[in-house]
Amino acid sequence: MRVDPIGKLLLGLGTGVAFGALLEKGGVARHDMIVRQLLLHDGRVATVMGTAAAVGAVGVYALERAGKTQLSVKPLQPVAIVGGGVLFGAGVALLGYCPGTSLAAVGAGRRDAVAGVLGMLAGAVVFTWLYPRFKAQLEAGNQGKVTLPEVTRTPRWPWIAGLSALIAGRAALEARP
Amino acid sequence: MSTSERQAWSPYVVGAGIGALEAFAFVTAKKGLGVTTPFETAAVLAQQKVAPEASRVNRFIAARDEAPAVDWEFALASGVAVGSWLVARGQGPEARAVPRLWARRYGPGVGRRYAAAFAGGALMMLGARTAKGCTSGHGITGTLQLAASSWLFSAVMAVSAAATARWLFGRR
């Protein structure tokens, strides 16, 4: 199996440490916080994700234009995406953590998250058994690695501006006394 | 409000931090944050070690487009637990095996909670690997790239998770 050079692994480790620290500092690696978001009693998790997406979109598209990176988009395979999304959502609600916050919750010492991570490993093993049998069905109707601007034949900037405006507007509403 | 919640940073600050981290990752590793591919790699490694023939793990490797690797993302996933450990250490102990909302509905039993967490984790990972991403890989990294697959995944996942949470925790 391929193993990345140590420098690249350390870079990944450092990026992960920062990610885990931010998740914990944000108070989102908690079962009750995530379940309250799913019940729409609290908006913190969606705010973190939306802000990250808006800031990241501005940054990553600017860097891409400057030739400093390239996009890495996942393919639009409708069966895999919809089927996977349904299973994933049900699992998140039952566990009360998503994959990233599960790992962060383990680091923070939340013991139910340890059971969750063990379940995730078991799920990955089962996936390796099932995947060869269902690969063809999952990839049926593959639309390729497309973005929303490409699908709708629109420029990129209105999407990025819209996403940013949505988050800025939300922040402004919350900041009102 | 608990002590740890009072110490939490604004979700806008944390979100902006994660967005900046995405940009950093896109420059230094040419891709964004994601944490579930390493679970697939771990599953392959474990089966190669324990039962390479019986598990037919080679059939999986041959079928999968991306070869499993101990790579940048594998290290990243490990780092997430380290980062939260560093932060939580400074916030004082909070040893609670059964979350409050769970206990209110399903009782304080540890076994029941662990069993549900295990099953939820397994279901969640099956979904993530089927769709090739999770709340990080699709939910943040994919949506910020305006990937059609990621916006569709996020919408489906949100509806499914909200419906399941309502069924599990909503009023009866």
XYZ file of C-alpha atoms in Angstrom:
349
model
C 0.000 0.000 0.000
C 1.192 3.496 -0.849
C 2.449 5.550 2.094
C 2.944 9.308 1.675
C 6.343 10.804 2.587
C 6.671 11.845 6.216
C 6.558 15.564 5.423
C 3.163 15.226 3.761
C 1.870 13.079 6.632
C 2.983 15.687 9.163
C 1.265 18.382 7.117
C -1.943 16.326 7.170
C -1.587 15.733 10.894
C -1.157 19.450 11.558
C -4.171 20.306 9.384
C -6.188 17.714 11.270
C -5.089 19.061 14.659
C -6.281 22.532 13.650
C -9.588 21.100 12.360
C -10.197 19.120 15.551
C -9.311 22.084 17.737
C -11.765 24.310 15.826
C -14.580 21.737 16.063
C -14.079 21.409 19.814
C -13.696 25.180 20.330
C -16.923 25.636 18.406
C -18.736 23.283 20.774
C -20.100 21.253 17.855
C -18.506 17.883 18.662
C -21.392 17.188 21.069
C -24.302 14.798 20.691
C -26.896 17.182 22.113
C -25.689 20.104 19.984
C -25.955 18.048 16.785
C -29.327 16.495 17.665
C -30.715 19.943 18.553
C -29.563 21.124 15.124
C -31.321 18.194 13.444
C -34.504 18.981 15.399
C -34.086 22.622 14.276
C -33.895 23.815 17.898
C -30.407 25.268 17.405
C -28.549 26.595 14.362
C -24.927 26.465 15.514
C -23.798 23.473 13.448
C -25.353 24.817 10.233
C -23.819 28.235 10.909
C -20.345 26.732 11.277
C -20.755 24.691 8.080
C -22.276 27.531 6.070
C -19.640 30.043 7.144
C -16.862 27.558 6.372
C -18.338 26.951 2.917
C -18.722 30.685 2.162
C -15.234 31.660 3.357
C -13.739 28.566 1.739
C -15.499 29.249 -1.579
C -14.071 32.756 -1.800
C -10.594 31.541 -0.822
C -10.426 28.401 -2.918
C -11.855 29.937 -6.107
C -9.459 32.914 -5.756
C -6.536 30.521 -5.299
C -7.676 28.448 -8.251
C -7.811 31.526 -10.467
C -4.304 32.451 -9.317
C -3.125 28.985 -10.351
C -2.224 27.961 -6.788
C -4.553 24.940 -6.650
C -7.123 23.001 -8.629
C -10.618 21.930 -7.718
C -11.240 18.332 -6.632
C -14.934 17.743 -7.266
C -16.660 14.419 -6.612
C -18.714 12.812 -9.384
C -22.482 13.316 -9.564
C -23.671 9.699 -9.459
C -27.329 10.118 -8.532
C -27.942 6.624 -7.107
C -24.803 6.657 -4.957
C -25.336 10.235 -3.777
C -29.021 9.901 -2.892
C -28.700 6.378 -1.444
C -25.573 7.310 0.490
C -27.166 10.518 1.735
C -30.227 8.705 3.111
C -28.096 6.116 4.959
C -25.693 8.787 6.166
C -28.421 11.038 7.544
C -30.119 8.200 9.424
C -26.766 7.172 10.887
C -25.864 10.704 11.996
C -29.175 11.077 13.846
C -28.744 7.747 15.638
C -25.089 8.362 16.537
C -25.454 12.080 17.207
C -22.069 12.899 15.694
C -20.889 13.141 12.085
C -17.547 11.539 11.097
C -15.348 14.583 11.808
C -17.099 15.439 15.058
C -16.993 11.738 16.105
C -13.204 11.818 15.937
C -13.141 15.159 17.754
C -15.512 13.814 20.437
C -13.234 10.799 20.946
C -10.286 13.141 21.477
C -12.334 15.150 23.965
C -13.113 11.981 25.925
C -16.812 11.456 25.071
C -17.060 7.705 25.460
C -20.177 7.095 23.374
C -18.246 8.510 20.406
C -15.703 5.692 20.821
C -18.522 3.188 20.229
C -19.514 5.316 17.236
C -16.009 5.231 15.722
C -15.838 1.453 16.203
C -19.176 1.239 14.392
C -17.735 3.412 11.618
C -14.832 0.974 11.195
C -17.301 -1.928 11.076
C -19.373 -0.047 8.505
C -16.272 0.505 6.362
C -15.487 -3.236 6.463
C -19.041 -4.109 5.412
C -18.764 -1.525 2.645
C -15.691 -3.262 1.205
C -17.735 -6.503 1.050
C -20.778 -4.977 -0.628
C -19.157 -2.489 -2.994
C -17.890 -4.868 -5.730
C -21.403 -6.332 -6.041
C -23.217 -2.995 -6.339
C -20.643 -0.809 -8.085
C -22.401 -0.858 -11.467
C -25.811 0.072 -10.011
C -24.306 2.852 -7.871
C -22.602 4.452 -10.861
C -25.614 4.268 -13.181
C -26.381 7.609 -14.807
C -23.016 9.120 -13.822
C -22.986 12.837 -14.659
C -19.271 13.280 -13.980
C -17.403 15.801 -11.829
C -19.659 18.780 -12.467
C -20.251 21.992 -10.532
C -23.516 23.934 -10.205
C -22.262 26.781 -12.450
C -21.394 24.194 -15.114
C -24.742 22.385 -14.835
C -26.733 25.613 -15.071
C -24.333 27.295 -17.562
C -24.005 30.340 -15.315
C -20.914 32.226 -14.144
C -19.373 31.278 -10.806
C -19.404 34.604 -9.030
C -23.180 34.922 -8.400
C -23.112 31.576 -6.578
C -20.170 32.554 -4.385
C -21.582 36.030 -3.769
C -24.993 34.540 -2.951
C -23.544 32.086 -0.474
C -21.510 34.836 1.200
C -24.513 37.205 1.304
C -26.621 34.485 2.936
C -24.099 34.043 5.768
C -23.440 37.786 6.147
C -27.192 38.460 6.268
C -27.689 35.790 8.893
C -24.847 37.220 10.985
C -26.289 40.732 10.675
C -29.739 39.530 11.799
C -28.234 37.781 14.814
C -26.138 40.810 15.741
C -29.244 43.053 15.989
C -30.102 43.896 19.589
C -25.599 26.780 29.866
C -22.662 24.576 30.765
C -19.150 25.855 31.383
C -17.885 24.393 28.132
C -20.634 26.076 26.121
C -19.792 29.453 27.640
C -16.199 28.918 26.573
C -17.204 28.056 23.018
C -16.195 30.449 20.251
C -18.730 32.110 17.967
C -19.856 29.721 15.217
C -18.970 32.422 12.662
C -15.386 32.596 13.949
C -15.075 28.809 13.964
C -16.643 28.566 10.493
C -14.291 31.224 9.112
C -11.372 29.340 10.682
C -12.444 26.114 8.974
C -12.907 27.992 5.683
C -9.372 29.395 5.964
C -8.095 25.904 6.797
C -9.778 24.629 3.616
C -7.912 27.243 1.566
C -4.657 26.241 3.290
C -5.330 22.565 2.509
C -6.152 23.321 -1.127
C -2.779 25.079 -1.531
C -0.616 22.663 0.442
C -2.299 19.330 -0.385
C -4.299 20.239 -3.518
C -7.498 19.010 -1.891
C -9.846 19.858 0.956
C -10.773 18.456 4.347
C -12.303 14.979 4.495
C -12.194 12.174 7.044
C -13.980 9.024 5.853
C -11.648 7.700 3.124
C -9.157 6.788 5.906
C -11.800 4.490 7.412
C -11.942 2.643 4.100
C -8.134 2.402 4.152
C -8.201 1.111 7.740
C -10.808 -1.499 6.769
C -8.582 -2.682 3.897
C -5.461 -2.779 6.092
C -7.238 -4.740 8.824
C -8.607 -7.316 6.399
C -5.253 -7.714 4.638
C -3.743 -8.474 8.040
C -6.442 -10.787 9.412
C -7.982 -12.618 6.467
C -6.691 -11.510 3.053
C -8.274 -14.491 1.272
C -11.556 -14.989 3.130
C -12.398 -11.272 3.130
C -11.833 -11.001 -0.632
C -10.360 -7.598 0.072
C -8.443 -7.692 -3.219
C -11.718 -7.776 -5.111
C -12.633 -4.519 -3.424
C -9.277 -2.895 -4.200
C -9.588 -3.919 -7.857
C -13.129 -2.540 -8.117
C -12.452 0.787 -6.367
C -11.173 3.632 -8.563
C -8.865 5.132 -5.928
C -6.248 2.803 -4.405
C -6.261 2.903 -0.584
C -3.235 4.688 0.873
C -1.789 5.835 4.165
C -1.758 9.437 3.011
C -2.271 13.096 3.940
C -5.969 12.524 4.655
C -5.212 9.479 6.838
C -2.913 11.654 8.971
C -5.528 14.420 8.974
C -8.216 12.158 10.414
C -5.860 11.083 13.200
C -4.998 14.712 13.879
C -8.639 15.691 14.492
C -8.759 13.657 17.709
C -5.426 15.140 18.823
C -6.615 18.687 18.216
C -9.827 18.292 20.182
C -7.914 16.540 22.974
C -5.585 19.536 23.265
C -8.543 21.934 23.519
C -10.663 19.762 25.843
C -7.725 19.296 28.224
C -7.846 23.005 28.984
C -11.610 23.055 29.551
C -11.735 20.692 32.492
C -13.298 17.249 32.716
C -16.687 16.423 31.252
C -17.018 12.673 31.640
C -20.492 11.855 30.410
C -20.899 8.539 28.632
C -24.612 9.083 27.953
C -25.595 12.473 26.486
C -28.402 14.357 28.249
C -30.918 14.354 25.371
C -30.385 10.654 24.817
C -30.801 9.861 28.523
C -34.017 11.874 28.713
C -35.640 9.726 26.036
C -33.909 6.358 26.333
C -32.685 6.275 29.927
C -29.200 6.393 31.463
C -28.247 2.860 30.334
C -24.713 2.844 28.946
C -25.092 -0.384 26.959
C -28.122 0.867 25.070
C -26.396 4.127 24.174
C -23.197 2.381 23.034
C -25.170 -0.078 20.900
C -27.076 2.760 19.213
C -23.862 4.735 18.658
C -22.186 1.682 17.119
C -25.128 1.008 14.794
C -25.392 4.694 13.882
C -21.672 4.862 13.132
C -21.860 1.803 10.884
C -24.871 3.121 8.960
C -23.263 6.551 8.619
C -20.007 5.118 7.250
C -21.847 2.884 4.761
C -23.571 6.012 3.477
C -20.420 8.112 3.428
C -18.389 5.613 1.436
C -21.303 4.949 -0.927
C -21.508 8.674 -1.704
C -17.713 9.204 -1.400
C -17.967 11.894 1.245
C -19.432 13.067 4.540
C -20.310 16.286 6.350
C -16.688 17.383 5.786
C -15.896 16.006 2.325
C -19.264 16.806 0.760
C -20.846 19.128 3.353
C -18.029 21.682 3.473
C -15.259 20.842 0.963
C -17.707 19.911 -1.798
C -20.240 22.675 -1.265
C -17.524 25.361 -1.214
C -16.410 24.128 -4.648
C -20.057 24.344 -5.735
C -19.926 20.630 -6.641
C -23.345 19.438 -7.832
C -22.842 16.044 -6.127
C -22.096 17.699 -2.780
C -25.098 20.043 -2.818
C -27.357 17.101 -3.636
C -25.765 14.958 -0.919
C -26.076 17.750 1.661
C -29.763 18.260 0.914
C -30.601 14.543 1.040
C -28.531 14.012 4.170
C -30.158 16.958 5.946
C -33.687 15.751 5.217
C -32.885 12.158 6.181
C -31.100 13.209 9.389
C -33.851 15.636 10.428
C -36.568 13.041 9.785
C -34.682 10.357 11.720
C -33.957 12.736 14.615
C -37.644 13.680 14.783
C -38.565 10.006 14.884
C -35.967 9.304 17.601
C -36.329 12.420 19.750
C -39.441 14.296 18.696
C -42.690 14.471 20.615
C -44.758 11.292 20.595
